[in-house]
Short mmCIF file of C-alpha atoms and ligand atoms in Angstrom, two decimals:
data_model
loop_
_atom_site.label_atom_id
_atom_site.label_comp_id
_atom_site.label_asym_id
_atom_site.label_seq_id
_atom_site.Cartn_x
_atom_site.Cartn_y
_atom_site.Cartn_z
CA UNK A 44 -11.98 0.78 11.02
CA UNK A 45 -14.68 3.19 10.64
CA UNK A 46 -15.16 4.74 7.12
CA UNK A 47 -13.74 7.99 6.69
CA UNK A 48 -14.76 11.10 4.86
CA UNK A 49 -12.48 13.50 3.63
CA UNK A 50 -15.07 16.37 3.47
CA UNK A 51 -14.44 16.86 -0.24
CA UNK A 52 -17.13 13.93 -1.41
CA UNK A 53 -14.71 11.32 -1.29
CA UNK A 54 -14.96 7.96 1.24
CA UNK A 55 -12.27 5.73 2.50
CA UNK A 56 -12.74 2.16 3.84
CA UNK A 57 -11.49 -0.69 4.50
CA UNK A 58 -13.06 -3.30 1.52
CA UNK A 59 -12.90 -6.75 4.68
CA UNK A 60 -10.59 -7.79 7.19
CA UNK A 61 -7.91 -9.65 5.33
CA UNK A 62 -3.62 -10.48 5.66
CA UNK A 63 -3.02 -6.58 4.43
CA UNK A 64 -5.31 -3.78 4.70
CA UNK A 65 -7.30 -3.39 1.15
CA UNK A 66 -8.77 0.12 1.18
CA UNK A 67 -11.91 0.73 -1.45
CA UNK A 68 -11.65 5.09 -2.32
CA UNK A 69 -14.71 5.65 -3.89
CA UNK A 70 -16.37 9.13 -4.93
CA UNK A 71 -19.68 10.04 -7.13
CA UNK A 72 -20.18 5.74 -7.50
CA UNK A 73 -16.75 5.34 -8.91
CA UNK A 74 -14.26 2.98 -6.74
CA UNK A 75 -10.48 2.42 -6.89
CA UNK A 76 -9.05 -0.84 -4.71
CA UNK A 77 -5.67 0.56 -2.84
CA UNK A 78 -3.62 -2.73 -2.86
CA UNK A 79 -4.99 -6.70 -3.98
CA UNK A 80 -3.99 -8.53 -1.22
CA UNK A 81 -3.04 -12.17 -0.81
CA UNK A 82 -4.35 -14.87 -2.99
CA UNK A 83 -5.41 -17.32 -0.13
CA UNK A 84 -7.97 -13.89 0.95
CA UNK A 85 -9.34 -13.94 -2.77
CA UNK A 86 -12.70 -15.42 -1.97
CA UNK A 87 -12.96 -13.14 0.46
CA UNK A 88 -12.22 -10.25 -1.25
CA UNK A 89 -14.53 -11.28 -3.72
CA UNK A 90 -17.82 -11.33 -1.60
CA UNK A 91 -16.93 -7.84 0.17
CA UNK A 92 -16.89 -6.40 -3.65
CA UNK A 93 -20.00 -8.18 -4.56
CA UNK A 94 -21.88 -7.28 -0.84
CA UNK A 95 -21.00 -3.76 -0.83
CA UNK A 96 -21.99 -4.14 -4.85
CA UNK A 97 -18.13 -2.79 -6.16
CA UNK A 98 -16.46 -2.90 -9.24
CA UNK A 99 -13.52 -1.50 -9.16
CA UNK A 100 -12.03 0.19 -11.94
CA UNK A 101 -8.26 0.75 -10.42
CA UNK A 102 -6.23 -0.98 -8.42
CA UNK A 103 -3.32 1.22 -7.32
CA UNK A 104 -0.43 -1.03 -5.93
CA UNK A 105 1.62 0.59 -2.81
CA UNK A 106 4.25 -1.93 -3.70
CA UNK A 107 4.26 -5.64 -4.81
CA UNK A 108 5.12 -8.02 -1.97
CA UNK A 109 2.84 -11.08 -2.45
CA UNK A 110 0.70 -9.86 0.29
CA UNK A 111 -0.28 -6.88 -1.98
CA UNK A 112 -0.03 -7.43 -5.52
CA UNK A 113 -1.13 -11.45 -4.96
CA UNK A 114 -5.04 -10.57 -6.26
CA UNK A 115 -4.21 -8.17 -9.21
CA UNK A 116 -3.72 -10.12 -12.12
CA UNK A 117 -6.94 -11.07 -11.01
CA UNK A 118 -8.76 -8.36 -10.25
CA UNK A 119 -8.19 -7.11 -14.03
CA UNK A 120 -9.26 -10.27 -15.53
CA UNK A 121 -12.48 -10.53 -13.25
CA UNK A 122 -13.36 -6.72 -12.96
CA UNK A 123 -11.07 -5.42 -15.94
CA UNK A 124 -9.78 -3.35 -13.26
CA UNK A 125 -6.59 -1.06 -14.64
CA UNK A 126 -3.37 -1.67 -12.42
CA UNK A 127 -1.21 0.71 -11.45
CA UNK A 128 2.23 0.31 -10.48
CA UNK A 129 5.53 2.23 -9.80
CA UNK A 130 8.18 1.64 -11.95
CA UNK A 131 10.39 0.42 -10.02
CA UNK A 132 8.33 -2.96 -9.48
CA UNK A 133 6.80 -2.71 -13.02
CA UNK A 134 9.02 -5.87 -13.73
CA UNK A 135 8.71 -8.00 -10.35
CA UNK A 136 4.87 -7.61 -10.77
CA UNK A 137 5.00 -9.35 -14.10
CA UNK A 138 7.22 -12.04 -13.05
CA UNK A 139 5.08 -12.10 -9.80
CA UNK A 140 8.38 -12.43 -7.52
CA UNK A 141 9.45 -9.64 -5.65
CA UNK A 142 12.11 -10.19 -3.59
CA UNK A 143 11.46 -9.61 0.55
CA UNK A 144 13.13 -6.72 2.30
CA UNK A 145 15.59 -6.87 5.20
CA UNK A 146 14.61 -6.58 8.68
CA UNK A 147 14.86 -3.50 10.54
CA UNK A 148 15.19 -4.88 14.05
CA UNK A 149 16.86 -7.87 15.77
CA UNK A 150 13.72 -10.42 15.59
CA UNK A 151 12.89 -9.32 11.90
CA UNK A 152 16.45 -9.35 10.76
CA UNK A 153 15.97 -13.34 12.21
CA UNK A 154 12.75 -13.74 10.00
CA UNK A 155 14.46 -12.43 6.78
CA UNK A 156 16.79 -15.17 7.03
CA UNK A 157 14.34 -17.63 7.69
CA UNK A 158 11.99 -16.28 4.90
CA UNK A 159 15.15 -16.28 2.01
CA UNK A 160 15.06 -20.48 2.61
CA UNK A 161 11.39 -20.54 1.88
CA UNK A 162 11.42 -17.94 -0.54
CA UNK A 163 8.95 -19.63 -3.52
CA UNK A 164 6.05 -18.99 -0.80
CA UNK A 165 6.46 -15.59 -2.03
CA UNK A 166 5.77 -15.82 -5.14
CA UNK A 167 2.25 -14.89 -6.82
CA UNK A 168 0.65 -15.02 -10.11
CA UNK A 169 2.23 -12.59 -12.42
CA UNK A 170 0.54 -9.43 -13.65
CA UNK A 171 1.25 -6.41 -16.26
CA UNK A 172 0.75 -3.41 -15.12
CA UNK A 173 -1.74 -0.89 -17.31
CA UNK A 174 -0.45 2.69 -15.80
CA UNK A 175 3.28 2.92 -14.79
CA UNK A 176 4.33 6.22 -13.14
CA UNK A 177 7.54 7.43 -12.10
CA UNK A 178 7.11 10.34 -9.97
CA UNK A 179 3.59 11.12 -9.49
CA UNK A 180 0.45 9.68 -10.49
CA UNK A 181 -3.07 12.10 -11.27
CA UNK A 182 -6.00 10.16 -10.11
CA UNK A 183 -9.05 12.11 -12.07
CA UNK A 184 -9.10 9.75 -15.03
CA UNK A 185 -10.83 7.24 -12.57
CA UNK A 186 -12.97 10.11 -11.14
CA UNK A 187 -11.10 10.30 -7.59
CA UNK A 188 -9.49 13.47 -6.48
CA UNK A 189 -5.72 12.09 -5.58
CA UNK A 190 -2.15 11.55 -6.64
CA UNK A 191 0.26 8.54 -5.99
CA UNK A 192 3.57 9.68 -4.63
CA UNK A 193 6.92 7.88 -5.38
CA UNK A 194 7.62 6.95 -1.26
CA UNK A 195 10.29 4.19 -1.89
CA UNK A 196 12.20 2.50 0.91
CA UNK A 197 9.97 -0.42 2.04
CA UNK A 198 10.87 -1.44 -1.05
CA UNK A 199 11.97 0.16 -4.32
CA UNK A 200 8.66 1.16 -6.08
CA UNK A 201 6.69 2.33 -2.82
CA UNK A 202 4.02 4.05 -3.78
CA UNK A 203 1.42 6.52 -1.20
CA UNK A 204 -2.30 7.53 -2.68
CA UNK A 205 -2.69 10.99 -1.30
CA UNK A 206 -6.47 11.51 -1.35
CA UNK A 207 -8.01 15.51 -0.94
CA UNK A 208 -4.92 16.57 0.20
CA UNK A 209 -6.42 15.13 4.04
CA UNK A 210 -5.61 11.41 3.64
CA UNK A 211 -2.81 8.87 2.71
CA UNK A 212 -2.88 5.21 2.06
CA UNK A 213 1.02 4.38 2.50
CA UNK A 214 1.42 0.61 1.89
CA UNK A 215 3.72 -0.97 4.19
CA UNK A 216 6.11 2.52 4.28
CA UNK A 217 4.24 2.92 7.48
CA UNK A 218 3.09 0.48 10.39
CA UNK A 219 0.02 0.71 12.59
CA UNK A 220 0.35 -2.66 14.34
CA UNK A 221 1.96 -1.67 17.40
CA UNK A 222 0.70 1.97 18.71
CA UNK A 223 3.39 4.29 19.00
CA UNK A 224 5.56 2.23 16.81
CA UNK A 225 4.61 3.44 12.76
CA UNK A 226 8.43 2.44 11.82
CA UNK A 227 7.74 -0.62 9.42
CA UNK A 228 10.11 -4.24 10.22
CA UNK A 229 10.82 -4.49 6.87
CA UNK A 230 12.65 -2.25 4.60
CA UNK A 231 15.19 -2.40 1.87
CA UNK A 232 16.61 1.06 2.53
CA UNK A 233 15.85 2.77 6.30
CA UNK A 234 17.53 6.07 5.21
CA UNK A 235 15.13 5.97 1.70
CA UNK A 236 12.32 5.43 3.55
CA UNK A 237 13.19 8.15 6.42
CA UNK A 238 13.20 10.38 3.11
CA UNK A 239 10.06 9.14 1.95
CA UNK A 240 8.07 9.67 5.10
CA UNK A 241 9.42 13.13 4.93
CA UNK A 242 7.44 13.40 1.25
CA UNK A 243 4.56 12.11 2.97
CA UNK A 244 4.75 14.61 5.99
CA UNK A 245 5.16 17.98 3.89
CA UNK A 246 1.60 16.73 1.65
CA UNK A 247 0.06 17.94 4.82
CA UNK A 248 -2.23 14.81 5.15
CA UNK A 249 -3.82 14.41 8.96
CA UNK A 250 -4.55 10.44 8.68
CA UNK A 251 -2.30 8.28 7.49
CA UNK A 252 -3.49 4.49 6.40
CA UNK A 253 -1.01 1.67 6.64
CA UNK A 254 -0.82 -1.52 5.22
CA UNK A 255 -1.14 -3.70 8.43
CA UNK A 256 -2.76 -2.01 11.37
CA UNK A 257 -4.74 0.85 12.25
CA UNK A 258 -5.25 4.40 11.02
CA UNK A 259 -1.77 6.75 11.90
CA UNK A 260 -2.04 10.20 13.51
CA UNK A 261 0.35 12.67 11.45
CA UNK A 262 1.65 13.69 15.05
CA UNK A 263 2.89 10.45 15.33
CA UNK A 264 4.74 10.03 12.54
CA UNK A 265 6.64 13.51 12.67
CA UNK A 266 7.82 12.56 16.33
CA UNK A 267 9.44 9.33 15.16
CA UNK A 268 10.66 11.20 12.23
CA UNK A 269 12.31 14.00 14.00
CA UNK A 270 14.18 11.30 15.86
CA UNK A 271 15.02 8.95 13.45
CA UNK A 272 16.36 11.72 10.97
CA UNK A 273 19.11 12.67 13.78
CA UNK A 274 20.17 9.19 13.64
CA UNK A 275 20.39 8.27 9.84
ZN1 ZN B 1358 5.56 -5.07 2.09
#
């Protein structure tokens, strides 16, 4: 993924290729880290910060499945970075288990059951949270121009960075691993989420950022929303 600009000063990128997307917002020298990712990707997470010479002094949490939140007790004890969770997940993230969603179609609702018998893989080292929001979340005190949004439904504390009113990181609420398809394969409550990406629609944002996958057109995600809000 290219870097993007938002036209207000502020760049968006992707930090290295790794299990979930890890996106670096960074404005006037100052960085925040958009989600940790998985431990076994630490060591690569860890030369991309010290290539591209960042220290990052957030790291804003879309929501704590392992494959997010698995680097952030780390992060702050490395780079004293401040985390930043919803509350919803305050507690999971400082037992470091939080539990897996269900699946949304046939072959995920398959994995989910496969996943609950192996369910310690999930786990990751614990971590307390420094700033925990409930609604919204004001991004100035780490010099970026953004909010987090409350966008539960993946999972209960879902969280989207909305970034010069132009861009949003969403976490797993939305897909881009299979064009045309943004509707993620895991979620605890469809209906929530359908609600959620509603939220995320009427912020006005052009670009949407998942967690997996490539960058999501806005078009796209109104067209599967306008048909899966008939249905739920
Ligand atoms: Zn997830």
């Amino acid at each position: 993924m290219e870097a993007l600009n938002t036209g207000h000063g502020t760049e968006i990128f992707r930090l290295t290729p790794a299990r979930c997307n890890i996106f670096i917002v960074r404005r006037n020298s100052r960085s925040i880290m958009v989600d940790s990712g998985i431990s076994f990707d630490r060591h690569r997470i860890e030369h991309a910060l010290e290539r591209k010479g960042i220290i990052p002094e957030a790291v804003v949490l879309t929501h704590t499945h392992f494959d997010h939140a698995g680097n952030a007790a780390w992060l702050a004890h490395e780079y004293g970075a401040e985390i930043v969770v919803q509350e919803d997940e305050k507690e999971s993230l400082a037992e470091g288990d939080t539990p897996i969603p269900k699946g949304t179609y046939h072959f995920t609702k398959s994995l989910v059951s496969l996943g609950e018998k192996i369910a310690p893989v999930f786990k990751y080292e614990p971590c307390k949270a420094d700033h925990v929001f409930t609604d919204t979340f004001d991004l100035d005190r780490f010099g970026i121009s953004g909010y987090i949004i409350h966008t539960p439904g993946h999972s209960p504390g879902g969280a989207t960075i909305i970034i010069d009113d132009s861009i949003a990181i969403a976490g797993d609420s939305i897909i881009g691993t299979i064009p045309g398809s943004p509707f993620p394969p895991f979620a605890d409550d469809e209906g929530q989420l359908i609600r959620s990406w509603k939220k995320i629609i009427d912020t006005g944002c052009h670009t949407l950022l998942p967690g997996h996958g490539k960058p999501v057109s806005r078009e796209t995600i109104i067209n599967e929303y306008s048909k899966r809000s008939r249905t739920q």
